[in-house]
Tab-separated table of C-alpha atoms and ligand atoms in Angstrom:
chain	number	residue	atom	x	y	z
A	23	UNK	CA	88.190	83.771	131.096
A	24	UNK	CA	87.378	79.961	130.930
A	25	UNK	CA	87.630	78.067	127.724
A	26	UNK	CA	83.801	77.857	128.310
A	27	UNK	CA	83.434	81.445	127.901
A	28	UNK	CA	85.755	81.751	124.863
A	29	UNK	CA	83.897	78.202	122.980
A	30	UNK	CA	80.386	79.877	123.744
A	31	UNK	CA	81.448	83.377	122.482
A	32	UNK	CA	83.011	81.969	119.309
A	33	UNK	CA	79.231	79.703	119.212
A	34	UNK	CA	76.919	83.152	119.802
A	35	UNK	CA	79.435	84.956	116.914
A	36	UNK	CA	78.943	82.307	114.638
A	37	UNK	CA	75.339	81.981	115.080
A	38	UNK	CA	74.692	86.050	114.498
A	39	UNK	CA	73.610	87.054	110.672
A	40	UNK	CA	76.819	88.650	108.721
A	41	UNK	CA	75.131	91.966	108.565
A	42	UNK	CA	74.872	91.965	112.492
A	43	UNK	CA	77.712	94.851	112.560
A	44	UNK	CA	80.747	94.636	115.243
A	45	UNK	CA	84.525	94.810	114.008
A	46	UNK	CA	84.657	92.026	111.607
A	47	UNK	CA	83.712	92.802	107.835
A	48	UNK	CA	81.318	90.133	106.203
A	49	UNK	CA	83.862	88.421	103.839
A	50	UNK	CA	83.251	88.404	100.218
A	51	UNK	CA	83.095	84.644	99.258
A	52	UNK	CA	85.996	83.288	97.456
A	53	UNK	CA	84.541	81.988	93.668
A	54	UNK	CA	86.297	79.395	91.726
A	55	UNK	CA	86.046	81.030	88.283
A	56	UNK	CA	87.854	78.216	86.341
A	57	UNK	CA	84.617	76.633	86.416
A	58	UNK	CA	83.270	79.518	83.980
A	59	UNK	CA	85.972	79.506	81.659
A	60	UNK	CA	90.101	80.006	81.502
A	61	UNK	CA	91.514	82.381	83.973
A	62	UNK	CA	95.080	83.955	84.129
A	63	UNK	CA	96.371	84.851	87.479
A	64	UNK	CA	98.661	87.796	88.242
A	65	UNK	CA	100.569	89.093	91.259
A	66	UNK	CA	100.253	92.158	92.232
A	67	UNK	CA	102.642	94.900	92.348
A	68	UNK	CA	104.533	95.521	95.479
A	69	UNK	CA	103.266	99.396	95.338
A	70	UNK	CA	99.740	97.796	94.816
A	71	UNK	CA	99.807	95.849	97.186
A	72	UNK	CA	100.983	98.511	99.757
A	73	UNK	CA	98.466	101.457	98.271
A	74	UNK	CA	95.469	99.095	98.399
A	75	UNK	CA	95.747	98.808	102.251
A	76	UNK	CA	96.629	102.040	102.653
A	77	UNK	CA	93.144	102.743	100.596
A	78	UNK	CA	91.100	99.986	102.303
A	79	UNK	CA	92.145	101.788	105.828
A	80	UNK	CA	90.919	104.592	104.444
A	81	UNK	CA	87.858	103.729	103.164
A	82	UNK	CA	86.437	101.401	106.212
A	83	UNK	CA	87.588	104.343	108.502
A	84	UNK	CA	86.890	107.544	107.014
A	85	UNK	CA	83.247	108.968	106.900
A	86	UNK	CA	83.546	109.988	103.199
A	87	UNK	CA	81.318	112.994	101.460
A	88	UNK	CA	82.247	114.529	98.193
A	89	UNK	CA	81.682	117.917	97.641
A	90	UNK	CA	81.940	118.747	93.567
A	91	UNK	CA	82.186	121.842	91.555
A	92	UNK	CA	83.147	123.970	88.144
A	93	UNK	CA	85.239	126.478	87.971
A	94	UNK	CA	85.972	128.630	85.126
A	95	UNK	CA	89.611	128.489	84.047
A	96	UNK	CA	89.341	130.223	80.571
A	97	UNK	CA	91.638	132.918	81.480
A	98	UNK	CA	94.092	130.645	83.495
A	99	UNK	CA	94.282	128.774	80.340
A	100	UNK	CA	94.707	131.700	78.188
A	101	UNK	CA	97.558	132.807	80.280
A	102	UNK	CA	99.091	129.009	80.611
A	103	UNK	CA	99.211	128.588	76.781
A	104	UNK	CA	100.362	132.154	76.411
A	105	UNK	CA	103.791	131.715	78.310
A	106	UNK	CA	104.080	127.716	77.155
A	107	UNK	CA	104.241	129.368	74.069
A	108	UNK	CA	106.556	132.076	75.112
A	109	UNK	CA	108.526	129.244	75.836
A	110	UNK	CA	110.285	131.309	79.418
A	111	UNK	CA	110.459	129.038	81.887
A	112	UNK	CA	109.540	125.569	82.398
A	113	UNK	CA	106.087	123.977	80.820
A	114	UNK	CA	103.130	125.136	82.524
A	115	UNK	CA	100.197	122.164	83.009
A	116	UNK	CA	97.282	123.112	85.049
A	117	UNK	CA	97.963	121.311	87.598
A	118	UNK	CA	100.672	123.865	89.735
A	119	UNK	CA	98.361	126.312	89.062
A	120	UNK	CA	95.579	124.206	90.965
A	121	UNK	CA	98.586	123.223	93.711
A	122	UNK	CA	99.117	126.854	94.431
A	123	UNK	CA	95.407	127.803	94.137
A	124	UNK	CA	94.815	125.114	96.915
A	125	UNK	CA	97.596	126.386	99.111
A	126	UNK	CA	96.058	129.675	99.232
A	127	UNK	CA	92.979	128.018	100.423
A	128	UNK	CA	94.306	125.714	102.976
A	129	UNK	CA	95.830	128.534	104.245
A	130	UNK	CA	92.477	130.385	105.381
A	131	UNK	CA	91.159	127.229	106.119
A	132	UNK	CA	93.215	125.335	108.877
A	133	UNK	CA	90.754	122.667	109.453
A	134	UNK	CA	91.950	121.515	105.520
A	135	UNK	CA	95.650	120.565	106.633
A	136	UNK	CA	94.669	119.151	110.114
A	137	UNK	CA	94.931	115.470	111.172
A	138	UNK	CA	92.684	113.760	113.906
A	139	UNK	CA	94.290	112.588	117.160
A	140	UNK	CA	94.260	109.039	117.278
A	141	UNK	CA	92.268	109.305	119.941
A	142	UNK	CA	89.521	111.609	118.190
A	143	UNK	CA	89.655	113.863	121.209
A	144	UNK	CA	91.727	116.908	119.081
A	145	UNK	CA	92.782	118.235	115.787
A	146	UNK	CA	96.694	118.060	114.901
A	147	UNK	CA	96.828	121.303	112.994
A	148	UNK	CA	99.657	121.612	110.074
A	149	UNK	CA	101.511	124.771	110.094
A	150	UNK	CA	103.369	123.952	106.459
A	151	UNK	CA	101.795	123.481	103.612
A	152	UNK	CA	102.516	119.857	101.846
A	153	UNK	CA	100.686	119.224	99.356
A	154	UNK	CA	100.847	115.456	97.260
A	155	UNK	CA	99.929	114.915	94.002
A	156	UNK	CA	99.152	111.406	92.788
A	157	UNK	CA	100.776	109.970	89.889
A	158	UNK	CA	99.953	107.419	87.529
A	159	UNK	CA	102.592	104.892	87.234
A	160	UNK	CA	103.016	101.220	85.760
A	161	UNK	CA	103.964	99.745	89.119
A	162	UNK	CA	100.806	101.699	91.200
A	163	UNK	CA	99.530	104.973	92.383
A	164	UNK	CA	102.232	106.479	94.069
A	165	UNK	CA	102.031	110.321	95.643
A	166	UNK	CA	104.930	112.570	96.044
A	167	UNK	CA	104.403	115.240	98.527
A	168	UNK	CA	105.696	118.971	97.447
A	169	UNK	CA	106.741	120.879	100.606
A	170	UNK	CA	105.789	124.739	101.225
A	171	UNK	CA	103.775	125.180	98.412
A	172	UNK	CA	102.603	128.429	99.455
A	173	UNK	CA	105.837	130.204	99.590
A	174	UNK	CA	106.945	128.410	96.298
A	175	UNK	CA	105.921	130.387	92.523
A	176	UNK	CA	104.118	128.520	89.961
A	177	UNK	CA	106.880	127.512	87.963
A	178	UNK	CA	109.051	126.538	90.667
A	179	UNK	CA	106.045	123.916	91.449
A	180	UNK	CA	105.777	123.053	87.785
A	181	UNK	CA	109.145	122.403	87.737
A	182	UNK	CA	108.953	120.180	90.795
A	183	UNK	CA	106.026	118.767	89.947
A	184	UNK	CA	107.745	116.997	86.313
A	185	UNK	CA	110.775	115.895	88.538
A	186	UNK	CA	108.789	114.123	90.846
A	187	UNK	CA	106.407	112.674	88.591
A	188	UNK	CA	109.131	111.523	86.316
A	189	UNK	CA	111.074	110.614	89.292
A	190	UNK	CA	107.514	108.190	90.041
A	191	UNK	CA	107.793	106.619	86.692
A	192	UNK	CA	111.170	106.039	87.055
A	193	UNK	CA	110.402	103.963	90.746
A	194	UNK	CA	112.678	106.092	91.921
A	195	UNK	CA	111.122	108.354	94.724
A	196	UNK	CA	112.392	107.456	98.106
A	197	UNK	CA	110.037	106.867	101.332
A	198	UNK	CA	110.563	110.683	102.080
A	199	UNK	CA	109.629	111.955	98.656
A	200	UNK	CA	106.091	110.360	99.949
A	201	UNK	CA	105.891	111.372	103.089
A	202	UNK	CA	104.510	115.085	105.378
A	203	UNK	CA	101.896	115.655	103.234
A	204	UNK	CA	98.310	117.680	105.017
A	205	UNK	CA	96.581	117.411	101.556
A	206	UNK	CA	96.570	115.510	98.253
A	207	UNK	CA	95.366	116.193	95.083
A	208	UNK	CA	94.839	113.476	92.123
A	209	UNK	CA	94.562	115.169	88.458
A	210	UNK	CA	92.653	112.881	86.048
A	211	UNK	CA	91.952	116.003	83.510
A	212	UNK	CA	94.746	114.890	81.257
A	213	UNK	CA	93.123	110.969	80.714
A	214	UNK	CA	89.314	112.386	80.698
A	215	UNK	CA	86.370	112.081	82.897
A	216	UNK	CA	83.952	114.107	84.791
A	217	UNK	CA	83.842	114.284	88.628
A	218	UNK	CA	84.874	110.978	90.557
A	219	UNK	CA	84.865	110.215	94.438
A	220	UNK	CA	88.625	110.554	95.724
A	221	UNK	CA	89.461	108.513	98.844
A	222	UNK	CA	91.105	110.569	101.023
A	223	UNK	CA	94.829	110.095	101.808
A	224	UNK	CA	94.577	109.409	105.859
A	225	UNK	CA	95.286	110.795	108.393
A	226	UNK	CA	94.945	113.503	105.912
A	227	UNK	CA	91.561	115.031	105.856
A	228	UNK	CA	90.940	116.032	102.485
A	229	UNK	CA	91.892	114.882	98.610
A	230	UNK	CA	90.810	117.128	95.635
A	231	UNK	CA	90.038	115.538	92.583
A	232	UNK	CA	90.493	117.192	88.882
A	233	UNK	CA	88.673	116.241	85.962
A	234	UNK	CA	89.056	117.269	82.296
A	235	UNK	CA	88.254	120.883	81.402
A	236	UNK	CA	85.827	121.574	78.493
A	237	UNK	CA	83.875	124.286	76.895
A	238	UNK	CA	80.519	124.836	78.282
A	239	UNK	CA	77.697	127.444	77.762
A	240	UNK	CA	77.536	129.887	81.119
A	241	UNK	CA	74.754	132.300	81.353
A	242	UNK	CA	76.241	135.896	81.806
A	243	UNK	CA	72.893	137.457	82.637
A	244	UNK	CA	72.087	138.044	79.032
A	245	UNK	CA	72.952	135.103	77.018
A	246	UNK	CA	75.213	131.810	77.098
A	247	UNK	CA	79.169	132.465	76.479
A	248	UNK	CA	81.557	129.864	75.911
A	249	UNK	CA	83.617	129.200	78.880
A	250	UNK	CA	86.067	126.681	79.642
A	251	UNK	CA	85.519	124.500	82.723
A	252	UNK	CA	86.657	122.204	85.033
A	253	UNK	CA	84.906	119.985	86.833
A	254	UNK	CA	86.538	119.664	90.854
A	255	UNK	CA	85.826	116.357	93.623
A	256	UNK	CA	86.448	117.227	96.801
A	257	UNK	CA	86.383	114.521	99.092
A	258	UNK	CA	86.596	115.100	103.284
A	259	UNK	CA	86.392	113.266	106.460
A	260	UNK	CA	83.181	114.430	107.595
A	261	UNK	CA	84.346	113.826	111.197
A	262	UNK	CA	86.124	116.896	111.085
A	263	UNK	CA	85.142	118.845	107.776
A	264	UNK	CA	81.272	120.049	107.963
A	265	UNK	CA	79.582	120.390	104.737
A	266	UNK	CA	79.137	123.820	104.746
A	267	UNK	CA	82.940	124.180	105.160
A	268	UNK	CA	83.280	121.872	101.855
A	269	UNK	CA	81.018	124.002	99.951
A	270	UNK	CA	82.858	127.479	101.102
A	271	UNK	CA	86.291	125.559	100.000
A	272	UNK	CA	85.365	124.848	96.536
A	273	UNK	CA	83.629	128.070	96.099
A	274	UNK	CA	87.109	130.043	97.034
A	275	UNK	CA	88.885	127.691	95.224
A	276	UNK	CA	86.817	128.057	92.152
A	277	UNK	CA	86.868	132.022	92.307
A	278	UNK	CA	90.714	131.826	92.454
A	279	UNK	CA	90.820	129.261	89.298
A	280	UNK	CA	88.993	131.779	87.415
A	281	UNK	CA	91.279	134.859	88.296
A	282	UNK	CA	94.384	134.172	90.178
A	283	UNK	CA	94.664	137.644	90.575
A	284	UNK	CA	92.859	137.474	93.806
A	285	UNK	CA	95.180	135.556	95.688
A	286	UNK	CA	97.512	138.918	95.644
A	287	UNK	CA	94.472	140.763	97.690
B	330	LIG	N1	91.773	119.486	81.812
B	330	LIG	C1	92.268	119.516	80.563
B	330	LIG	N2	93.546	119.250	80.257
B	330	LIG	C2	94.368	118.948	81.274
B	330	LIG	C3	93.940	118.892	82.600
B	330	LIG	C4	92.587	119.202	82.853
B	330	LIG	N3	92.073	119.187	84.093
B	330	LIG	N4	94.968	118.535	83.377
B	330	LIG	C5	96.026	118.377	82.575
B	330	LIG	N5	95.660	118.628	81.312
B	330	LIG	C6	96.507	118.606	80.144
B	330	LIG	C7	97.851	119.233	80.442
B	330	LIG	O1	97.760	120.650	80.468
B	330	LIG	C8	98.665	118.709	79.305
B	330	LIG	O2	98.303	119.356	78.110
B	330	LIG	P1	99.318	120.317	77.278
B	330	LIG	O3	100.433	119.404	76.898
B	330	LIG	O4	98.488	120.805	76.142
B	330	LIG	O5	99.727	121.402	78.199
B	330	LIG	C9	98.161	117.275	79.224
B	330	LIG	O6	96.869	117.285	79.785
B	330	LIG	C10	99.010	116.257	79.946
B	330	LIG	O7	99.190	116.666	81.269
B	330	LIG	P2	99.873	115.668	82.304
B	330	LIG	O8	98.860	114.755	82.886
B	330	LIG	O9	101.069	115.051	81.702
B	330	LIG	O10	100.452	116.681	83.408
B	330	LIG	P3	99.799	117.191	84.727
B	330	LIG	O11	100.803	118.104	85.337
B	330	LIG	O12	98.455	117.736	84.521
B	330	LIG	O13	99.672	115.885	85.655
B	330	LIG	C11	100.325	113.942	86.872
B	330	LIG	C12	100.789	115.215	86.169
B	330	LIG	C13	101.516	113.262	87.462
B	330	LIG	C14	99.335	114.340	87.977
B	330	LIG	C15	99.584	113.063	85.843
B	330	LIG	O14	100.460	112.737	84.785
B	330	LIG	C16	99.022	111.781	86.426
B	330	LIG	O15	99.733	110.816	86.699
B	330	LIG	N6	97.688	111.770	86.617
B	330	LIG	C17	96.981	110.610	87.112
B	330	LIG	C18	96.713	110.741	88.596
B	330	LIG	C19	95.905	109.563	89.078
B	330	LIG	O16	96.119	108.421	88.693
B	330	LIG	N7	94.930	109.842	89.927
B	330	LIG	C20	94.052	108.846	90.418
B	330	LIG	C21	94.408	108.526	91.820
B	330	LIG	S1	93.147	107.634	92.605
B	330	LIG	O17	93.152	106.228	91.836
C-alpha cells in the first residue's frame, strides 16, 4: 500500500455523502449552546459512562424488535398482598414472581438463554438459568444477575432480589454480582408507564420489560370484568429470535402471570 493509495482513499471517503453506509457512523455535529443561553456542564458517572457503551454496542449491533403484551395478574396480586399481609416470609413485589415466571419459560425455550458465536456461525446455548434485573440507582443503571432461578422459590428470589438491589444502591455489588447472566429483565411498574423498547443486554438475546399494572375492562364472553393488568416489552435480537417465537414467549409467559399454578403441570 503506497501513500498514494492511502491519500486517494482518505480523498474518495471524504468526498462520499454521510448517509453512504460503511463502518463509520455519520457524527452528530458538536453545537455550541452558550450561544443560546447559560449552560452547566456535568461529568458523567463512572457507571454511566461504562453502561452507555455497553448500550451503544448494543444498539448499533443488535437487530432490535419488540414484541409487547398484557397479562392478567389479578390473582397473582391477590395472592402477593395476601401473604405480604400475612407477614411469613420476606416482602413479596411482583417482580420474583415475574423472575420465576420467566425461568419457567426460558426453560422450554432454549433459544431465550443462548448467545451468538462471535462469529455468527452458532448459538452458545445456556444450560443455567441467570437471570439480571436492572436497578435504578443514583450513580447509573446497574444489573445484578440472580443465578439458578429456576431451582430457587419465590421468596428465596424476593429475598435476593432486595439484597442485591440494596446492595446496587449502596455501590456495593462487585464485578461478579453483574456478571453470567442469559437474560435480563428491567421493572419500571413501580415508577409508571406503559410499554417501552428495552435494549437488550448483549451478547444476551433477550430483555423483558415491565410496566405498571392497572385495572382494565376484559371481555369474558358476556360482558367487561375488571381485571388487573400488566403491560410486558419484550425486546430480541432478531438474528436469532423469529417473531413468531416472540409472540409464543409472551403468550406462555402471560398465561403463567395469570395462574402460576401451571408451571406445576
Ligand atoms: N405494577 C404495579 N406495581 C408494581 C409493579 C408493577 N409492574 N412492579 C412493582 N410494583 C410495586 C411493588 O409491588 C411495590 O408495591 P408494594 O409496596 O405495594 O408491594 C412498589 O411498586 C415498589 O416496588 P419496587 O420497585 O421497590 O420493587 P420491585 O421488586 O418491583 O423492583 C427494582 C426492584 C430494583 C427492579 C426497582 O426498584 C428498580 O430499580 N426499577 C427500575 C429499573 C430500571 O431503571 N429499568 C430501566 C432500565 S433501562 O434504562
Amino acid at each position: 500500500i503506497t501513500r498514494e493509495d492511502v491519500q486517494s482513499y482518505a480523498k474518495r471517503r471524504l468526498q462520499q455523502p454521510e448517509s453512504a453506509g460503511g463502518g463509520a457512523l455519520p457524527a452528530i455535529p458538536a453545537v455550541d449552546f452558550a450561544k443560546f443561553g447559560p449552560v452547566e456542564t456535568v461529568p458523567l458517572p463512572r457507571i454511566r459512562k461504562l453502561s452507555a457503551a455497553h448500550l451503544h454496542r448494543s444498539w448499533v449491533n443488535v437487530p432490535h424488535v419488540t414484541q409487547t403484551d398484557r397479562a392478567d395478574i389479578t390473582d397473582l396480586e391477590a395472592f402477593r398482598k395476601a401473604r405480604n399481609a400475612a407477614g411469613d416470609g420476606p416482602k413479596l413485589t411482583l417482580l420474583p414472581f415475574i423472575m420465576k415466571a420467566c425461568a419457567h419459560v426460558l426453560r422450554r425455550y432454549p433459544d431465550f438463554r443462548s448467545a451468538l458465536a462471535p462469529d455468527g456461525e452458532s448459538l452458545i446455548r445456556r444450560e443455567s438459568v441467570h437471570i439480571g434485573f436492572a436497578a435504578d440507582t443514583e450513580h447509573g443503571l446497574v444489573v445484578p444477575v440472580v443465578r439458578d432461578v429456576d431451582q430457587k422459590s419465590v421468596s428465596a428470589l424476593a429475598e435476593i432480589c432486595a439484597e442485591l438491589a440494596d446492595k446496587a444502591r449502596r455501590g456495593k455489588l462487585s464485578p461478579g454480582d453483574m456478571q453470567g447472566g442469559c437474560f435480563s429483565i428491567s421493572s419500571l411498574g413501580g415508577i409508571g408507564g406503559e410499554h417501552f423498547t428495552p435494549i437488550v443486554n448483549a451478547p444476551e438475546v433477550a430483555i423483558l420489560g415491565v410496566s405498571r399494572a392497572s385495572m382494565a375492562p376484559v371481555w369474558d364472553g358476556q360482558s367487561f370484568i375488571p381485571r388487573l393488568i400488566v403491560p410486558l416489552s419484550l425486546s430480541y435480537d432478531h438474528r436469532v429470535i423469529d417473531g413468531a417465537a416472540a409472540a409464543r414467549f409472551t403468550t406462555e409467559l402471560a398465561g403463567l402471570l395469570a395462574d402460576m399454578r401451571l408451571m406445576l403441570l
